[in-house]
Coordinates of C-alpha atoms in Angstrom, one line a residue:
M1 CA 20.2 -45.1 -115.3
A2 CA 18.6 -47.8 -118.0
I3 CA 19.5 -51.5 -117.6
S4 CA 20.2 -53.0 -121.4
R5 CA 20.5 -56.6 -121.9
T6 CA 23.0 -58.0 -124.0
T7 CA 21.7 -61.9 -123.4
T8 CA 17.9 -62.6 -123.5
N9 CA 15.7 -65.8 -122.6
S10 CA 12.1 -65.2 -123.4
T11 CA 9.1 -64.8 -125.9
V12 CA 7.9 -61.6 -126.6
G13 CA 5.1 -59.7 -127.8
L14 CA 4.5 -56.1 -128.7
F15 CA 2.2 -53.0 -127.4
T16 CA 1.1 -50.0 -128.9
T17 CA 1.2 -48.2 -125.7
L18 CA 1.8 -48.9 -122.2
P19 CA -1.8 -50.6 -120.9
P20 CA -3.3 -49.2 -117.6
K21 CA -2.6 -52.2 -115.8
L22 CA 1.0 -51.8 -116.3
I23 CA 1.4 -48.2 -115.6
I24 CA -0.7 -48.8 -112.7
K25 CA -1.9 -44.9 -111.3
P26 CA 0.1 -44.6 -107.9
S27 CA -3.2 -43.3 -106.0
N28 CA -5.0 -46.7 -106.7
V29 CA -2.1 -48.5 -105.6
A30 CA -1.3 -46.7 -102.5
V31 CA -4.9 -48.1 -101.9
K32 CA -4.9 -51.7 -102.7
L33 CA -1.3 -51.8 -101.2
N34 CA -2.2 -50.3 -97.8
S35 CA -5.6 -52.3 -97.5
N36 CA -3.9 -55.6 -98.3
S37 CA -0.8 -55.4 -95.8
K38 CA -0.3 -55.6 -92.4
W39 CA 3.0 -54.1 -92.6
A40 CA 2.5 -50.6 -94.7
I41 CA 2.7 -48.1 -92.6
R42 CA -0.6 -45.8 -92.4
L43 CA 0.0 -42.0 -91.3
S44 CA -2.6 -39.5 -91.0
A45 CA -2.1 -35.9 -91.8
T46 CA -0.7 -33.9 -88.9
S47 CA -1.5 -30.3 -89.1
N48 CA 1.3 -29.2 -87.7
S49 CA 4.0 -31.3 -89.7
T50 CA 6.2 -29.5 -92.2
V51 CA 7.1 -32.4 -94.1
D52 CA 8.0 -31.4 -97.7
V53 CA 7.2 -35.0 -99.5
Q54 CA 7.7 -33.9 -103.0
R55 CA 11.1 -32.8 -102.7
L56 CA 11.3 -36.5 -100.8
V57 CA 10.3 -37.8 -104.1
G58 CA 13.1 -35.8 -106.1
F59 CA 15.4 -37.2 -103.7
L60 CA 14.7 -40.6 -104.4
Y61 CA 15.3 -40.2 -108.0
H62 CA 18.7 -38.8 -106.6
D63 CA 19.3 -41.5 -104.0
L64 CA 17.6 -44.8 -105.4
P65 CA 19.8 -45.4 -108.4
H66 CA 23.0 -45.4 -106.3
L67 CA 21.5 -48.4 -104.1
F68 CA 24.3 -51.2 -105.3
D69 CA 27.2 -48.6 -106.1
D70 CA 30.0 -47.6 -104.1
Q71 CA 28.1 -44.3 -103.1
G72 CA 25.2 -45.8 -101.4
I73 CA 22.0 -44.6 -101.0
D74 CA 22.0 -41.8 -98.1
R75 CA 21.4 -43.4 -94.8
T76 CA 20.6 -40.1 -93.0
A77 CA 17.5 -40.1 -94.8
Y78 CA 16.1 -43.2 -92.8
D79 CA 14.8 -43.6 -89.0
D80 CA 17.5 -45.5 -87.3
R81 CA 14.0 -48.3 -86.8
V82 CA 13.4 -47.8 -90.3
M83 CA 10.9 -51.0 -91.1
F84 CA 12.0 -53.3 -94.2
R85 CA 9.8 -55.7 -95.7
D86 CA 9.9 -57.6 -98.8
P87 CA 8.4 -61.3 -99.6
I88 CA 11.5 -63.4 -98.1
T89 CA 13.7 -60.7 -95.8
K90 CA 12.8 -58.3 -93.2
H91 CA 14.9 -55.8 -91.3
D92 CA 13.8 -53.4 -88.5
T93 CA 16.9 -51.2 -88.2
I94 CA 18.9 -49.0 -90.7
T95 CA 21.9 -51.1 -90.1
G96 CA 20.0 -54.1 -91.1
Y97 CA 18.6 -52.6 -94.0
L98 CA 22.0 -51.4 -94.8
F99 CA 23.3 -55.1 -94.2
N100 CA 20.7 -56.7 -96.6
I101 CA 22.4 -54.2 -99.5
A102 CA 25.6 -55.4 -98.8
L103 CA 24.9 -58.9 -98.7
L104 CA 23.4 -58.4 -102.2
K105 CA 26.2 -57.0 -103.6
S106 CA 28.4 -59.5 -102.4
L107 CA 26.4 -62.5 -103.5
F108 CA 25.3 -61.0 -107.0
T109 CA 26.2 -58.4 -109.6
P110 CA 22.8 -56.3 -109.0
L111 CA 21.4 -53.8 -111.2
F112 CA 18.8 -51.3 -110.2
Q113 CA 16.6 -49.0 -112.1
L114 CA 14.2 -46.7 -110.9
H115 CA 11.0 -46.3 -113.5
W116 CA 9.0 -43.5 -111.0
A117 CA 8.1 -42.4 -107.7
K118 CA 5.4 -40.3 -106.7
Q119 CA 3.6 -39.4 -103.6
T120 CA 0.6 -41.9 -102.8
G121 CA -0.4 -40.7 -99.3
P122 CA 0.1 -37.6 -96.6
Y123 CA 3.0 -38.9 -95.8
E124 CA 3.3 -42.0 -98.2
I125 CA 5.7 -42.5 -101.7
T126 CA 5.3 -45.2 -104.0
T127 CA 8.2 -46.0 -106.5
R128 CA 8.0 -48.6 -109.4
W129 CA 11.4 -50.4 -110.0
T130 CA 13.1 -53.2 -111.6
M131 CA 16.3 -55.0 -110.3
I132 CA 18.1 -57.7 -112.4
M133 CA 21.0 -59.8 -109.9
K134 CA 23.2 -62.0 -111.8
F135 CA 24.3 -64.6 -109.2
V136 CA 27.8 -65.1 -109.6
I137 CA 29.1 -67.6 -107.3
L138 CA 26.9 -70.2 -109.2
P139 CA 29.1 -71.7 -112.3
W140 CA 26.3 -70.5 -114.9
K141 CA 25.9 -67.4 -113.3
P142 CA 22.0 -67.3 -113.3
E143 CA 20.5 -63.7 -113.9
L144 CA 17.3 -63.1 -110.9
V145 CA 14.8 -60.7 -112.2
F146 CA 12.5 -58.9 -110.1
T147 CA 10.0 -55.6 -111.3
G148 CA 7.6 -54.4 -108.5
L149 CA 6.5 -51.4 -106.4
S150 CA 8.0 -50.2 -103.0
V151 CA 5.7 -48.2 -100.6
M152 CA 7.8 -45.9 -98.4
G153 CA 6.5 -44.6 -95.2
I154 CA 7.7 -41.1 -93.8
N155 CA 7.4 -39.7 -90.2
P156 CA 5.8 -36.9 -90.1
E157 CA 7.9 -35.5 -87.1
N158 CA 11.5 -35.6 -88.7
G159 CA 10.6 -36.4 -92.3
K160 CA 12.7 -39.3 -92.2
F161 CA 11.7 -42.6 -93.8
C162 CA 10.4 -45.3 -91.6
S163 CA 9.5 -48.2 -93.6
H164 CA 10.0 -49.4 -96.9
V165 CA 8.1 -52.7 -98.2
D166 CA 8.1 -54.1 -101.4
Y167 CA 5.7 -56.0 -103.6
W168 CA 7.0 -58.2 -106.4
D169 CA 4.9 -58.2 -109.4
S170 CA 5.8 -62.1 -109.9
I171 CA 3.9 -63.7 -107.2
K172 CA 0.6 -63.2 -105.2
N173 CA 1.7 -63.6 -101.8
N174 CA 4.0 -60.7 -100.6
E175 CA 3.3 -60.7 -97.2
Y176 CA 6.7 -61.9 -95.5
F177 CA 7.5 -65.1 -95.1
S178 CA 6.2 -65.8 -98.7
V179 CA 6.8 -69.3 -99.7
E180 CA 5.5 -68.6 -103.1
G181 CA 8.3 -65.7 -103.2
L182 CA 11.1 -68.3 -102.0
L183 CA 10.0 -70.4 -104.9
D184 CA 9.9 -67.8 -107.4
V185 CA 13.5 -67.3 -106.7
L186 CA 14.4 -70.8 -106.9
R187 CA 13.1 -71.2 -110.1
Q188 CA 15.0 -68.5 -111.7
L189 CA 18.3 -70.2 -110.5
R190 CA 17.7 -73.4 -112.9
I191 CA 20.5 -73.6 -115.8
Y192 CA 19.4 -71.6 -119.1
K193 CA 22.1 -71.2 -121.5
T194 CA 22.8 -68.6 -124.2
P195 CA 25.4 -67.9 -126.2
D196 CA 27.9 -64.8 -125.4
L197 CA 26.9 -62.7 -128.4
E198 CA 25.3 -59.5 -129.2
T199 CA 21.1 -59.5 -128.9
P200 CA 18.7 -56.8 -129.4
K201 CA 19.0 -54.2 -126.3
Y202 CA 15.7 -53.9 -124.0
Q203 CA 14.6 -53.1 -120.5
I204 CA 12.5 -55.4 -118.4
L205 CA 9.4 -53.1 -117.1
R206 CA 7.6 -55.8 -115.4
R207 CA 8.2 -59.5 -115.1
T208 CA 5.0 -61.7 -113.6
A209 CA 5.0 -65.3 -113.1
D210 CA 4.0 -66.1 -116.9
Y211 CA 6.1 -63.6 -118.8
E212 CA 8.2 -60.2 -118.8
V213 CA 6.7 -57.0 -120.2
R214 CA 10.1 -55.1 -122.0
K215 CA 10.9 -52.0 -124.2
Y216 CA 12.9 -52.8 -127.2
D217 CA 15.3 -50.4 -129.0
N218 CA 15.4 -50.1 -132.6
F219 CA 16.9 -53.0 -134.5
T220 CA 17.9 -54.4 -137.6
V221 CA 17.2 -57.2 -139.2
V222 CA 18.5 -59.6 -142.4
E223 CA 15.4 -61.8 -143.4
T224 CA 14.1 -63.9 -146.5
N225 CA 10.6 -66.3 -146.7
G226 CA 10.0 -69.7 -144.5
D227 CA 8.0 -72.1 -144.1
K228 CA 6.7 -72.3 -140.4
L229 CA 7.3 -71.0 -137.3
S230 CA 9.5 -73.8 -135.9
G231 CA 11.3 -74.2 -139.4
S232 CA 14.4 -73.0 -140.5
T233 CA 13.9 -72.6 -144.3
G234 CA 15.7 -69.6 -145.3
F235 CA 18.2 -69.7 -142.5
N236 CA 21.0 -70.5 -144.9
D237 CA 20.0 -67.5 -147.4
V238 CA 20.1 -65.3 -144.4
A239 CA 23.0 -66.4 -142.9
G240 CA 24.9 -66.3 -146.4
Y241 CA 24.3 -62.7 -146.3
I242 CA 26.3 -62.4 -142.9
F243 CA 29.1 -64.8 -144.0
G244 CA 29.8 -62.5 -147.2
K245 CA 26.9 -63.5 -150.0
N246 CA 26.4 -59.5 -150.1
S247 CA 27.4 -56.5 -152.6
T248 CA 31.2 -56.2 -150.7
K249 CA 31.5 -59.5 -149.8
E250 CA 31.8 -58.0 -145.8
K251 CA 31.6 -60.6 -143.4
I252 CA 29.4 -59.3 -140.4
K253 CA 29.6 -60.6 -136.4
M254 CA 27.1 -63.4 -135.8
T255 CA 24.4 -62.1 -133.3
T256 CA 21.2 -64.0 -131.7
P257 CA 18.7 -64.9 -132.1
V258 CA 17.3 -66.2 -135.2
L259 CA 13.9 -65.1 -135.5
T260 CA 10.8 -66.5 -137.3
S261 CA 7.6 -64.2 -137.9
V262 CA 4.0 -64.2 -138.9
T263 CA 2.2 -61.2 -139.2
D264 CA -1.3 -63.5 -138.3
I265 CA -1.0 -66.5 -136.5
D266 CA -3.0 -68.5 -139.1
S267 CA -1.1 -66.8 -142.1
S268 CA 1.0 -68.9 -144.3
K269 CA 3.4 -66.1 -144.9
V270 CA 6.7 -66.7 -142.8
S271 CA 9.6 -64.8 -142.8
I272 CA 12.9 -66.0 -141.1
Q273 CA 15.4 -63.7 -139.5
I274 CA 19.1 -62.8 -138.5
V275 CA 19.6 -59.8 -136.1
L276 CA 22.6 -57.6 -137.2
P277 CA 25.2 -56.0 -134.8
S278 CA 23.7 -52.1 -133.4
D279 CA 27.3 -51.0 -134.7
K280 CA 26.1 -51.7 -138.6
D281 CA 23.8 -48.3 -139.6
I282 CA 21.3 -49.9 -142.4
S283 CA 22.6 -47.2 -144.9
S284 CA 25.8 -48.3 -144.6
L285 CA 25.3 -52.2 -144.9
P286 CA 25.7 -53.8 -148.1
D287 CA 23.1 -55.2 -150.6
P288 CA 22.2 -58.7 -150.3
D289 CA 23.4 -61.0 -153.2
N290 CA 20.3 -62.8 -153.3
E291 CA 17.1 -61.1 -154.5
M292 CA 15.0 -63.1 -152.1
V293 CA 17.2 -61.8 -148.9
R294 CA 16.1 -58.1 -147.4
V295 CA 17.9 -56.2 -144.8
R296 CA 15.1 -54.1 -142.9
K297 CA 14.9 -52.0 -139.7
V298 CA 12.8 -53.3 -136.9
E299 CA 11.4 -50.3 -134.7
G300 CA 11.8 -50.8 -131.2
G301 CA 8.5 -50.8 -128.7
I302 CA 6.9 -52.7 -125.7
A303 CA 6.8 -56.5 -125.8
A304 CA 6.1 -59.1 -123.8
A305 CA 8.4 -62.2 -123.3
L306 CA 7.5 -65.8 -122.4
K307 CA 10.5 -67.8 -121.7
F308 CA 10.8 -71.7 -122.4
S309 CA 13.6 -74.5 -123.3
G310 CA 13.7 -78.0 -125.3
K311 CA 13.3 -78.8 -128.6
P312 CA 10.6 -77.0 -130.2
T313 CA 8.2 -78.7 -132.5
E314 CA 5.5 -76.5 -134.5
D315 CA 2.8 -77.9 -132.1
I316 CA 5.2 -76.4 -128.8
V317 CA 5.7 -73.4 -130.5
N318 CA 2.0 -72.8 -131.0
E319 CA 1.1 -74.1 -127.7
K320 CA 3.4 -71.6 -126.1
E321 CA 2.2 -68.8 -128.5
K322 CA -1.5 -69.4 -127.2
E323 CA -0.2 -69.7 -123.1
L324 CA 1.5 -66.0 -123.8
R325 CA -1.9 -64.9 -125.3
S326 CA -3.7 -66.3 -122.8
S327 CA -1.7 -64.5 -120.1
L328 CA -1.6 -61.2 -121.9
I329 CA -5.9 -61.1 -122.1
R330 CA -6.0 -62.1 -118.4
D331 CA -3.9 -59.4 -117.1
G332 CA -5.8 -56.9 -119.9
L333 CA -2.7 -56.4 -121.9
K334 CA -3.4 -55.7 -125.6
H335 CA -1.3 -57.5 -128.9
K336 CA -1.7 -58.1 -132.4
S337 CA -2.6 -61.4 -133.7
G338 CA 1.2 -61.7 -135.1
C339 CA 3.5 -63.7 -133.6
L340 CA 7.7 -64.0 -133.6
F341 CA 9.7 -67.2 -132.6
A342 CA 13.2 -66.8 -131.2
R343 CA 15.7 -69.3 -130.9
Y344 CA 19.1 -68.4 -129.4
N345 CA 21.3 -71.5 -129.2
D346 CA 22.9 -73.8 -131.9
P347 CA 21.0 -77.0 -131.6
G348 CA 23.9 -78.9 -132.6
R349 CA 26.1 -77.6 -129.8
T350 CA 23.8 -77.2 -126.6
W351 CA 21.7 -79.6 -124.7
S352 CA 18.2 -79.4 -125.6
F353 CA 16.5 -78.8 -122.3
I354 CA 19.0 -75.9 -121.2
M355 CA 18.6 -74.2 -124.9
V356 CA 16.5 -71.2 -124.7
R357 CA 13.3 -70.0 -126.9
S358 CA 11.2 -67.2 -127.6
I359 CA 7.9 -66.5 -128.8
F360 CA 6.8 -63.1 -130.2
L361 CA 3.5 -61.4 -130.0
L362 CA 3.1 -57.8 -132.6
N363 CA 1.5 -55.0 -131.1
S364 CA -2.0 -53.9 -132.1

């Protein structure tokens, strides 16, 4: 089950491959988590145990995608006294564990994606996942995003899961009760407004305190020359294309965001782009009337995204670009020198403090 987003609110940078710090080796993860957490179950090998851990890995690939659907997880795979911990929640029975799942379903519209599951100890399996939860009871319906690891302990006597400990990528203190974890939840409840329009589809692979790492599908843009990252020079030309200034006079649906791009942050060569609907194949799109306007396919890939709001001056955009670049360097993630800036809202119809802005760093 892939999570694709039809709205977005962030800053983005592309990578050629997933760097080692993003695809964490499960063996290293297990050692680190077990040594740092008082809750992680550490079970030594038992010579007479017949538990087939690899079978349980396969079971999780089948079972966990049902975490929030009507089928639900298979409760018979868990001990009655299973211990569940995340930074702000704890339960010590399967009944409490299932109650927590039901509560999330009642308050949110949750989507869960399992990226991988691997054995990381004699009786331990580690999973990496993404969970997106729309908080439906608030009028603006904010989306809360969590990514991280789950370390699941197995009872060697009966082969059932006896512990499930979650670690969020977005915080440092993952021990229950984490005030940092609670603040991370509350920060995501703030009001952001994005129009109900199509945007390039992506999956969130990792969300840190500073940025998201995403995997984008291919998309198509119409573009022309711009003047600066925060500028709007050329917008009327690309907007004219979708409003009918093309070889067939076709009017094309509006999408979001509007992008400005530079291939080198110190370069004066800037382009401004509008994303075209995904149901439009590039071979069937009409030619622009304006010879300075081009239609181009953008290859998908891994991207880092930083979200901010407010009225963007060139100084603010440049500062956000440096902030994102600094965060990626800190975390050992490679990136290109180029940058894209994305705007999702009509400035004439949206208060600046709830507008969504984005910066894009290109892959190396």
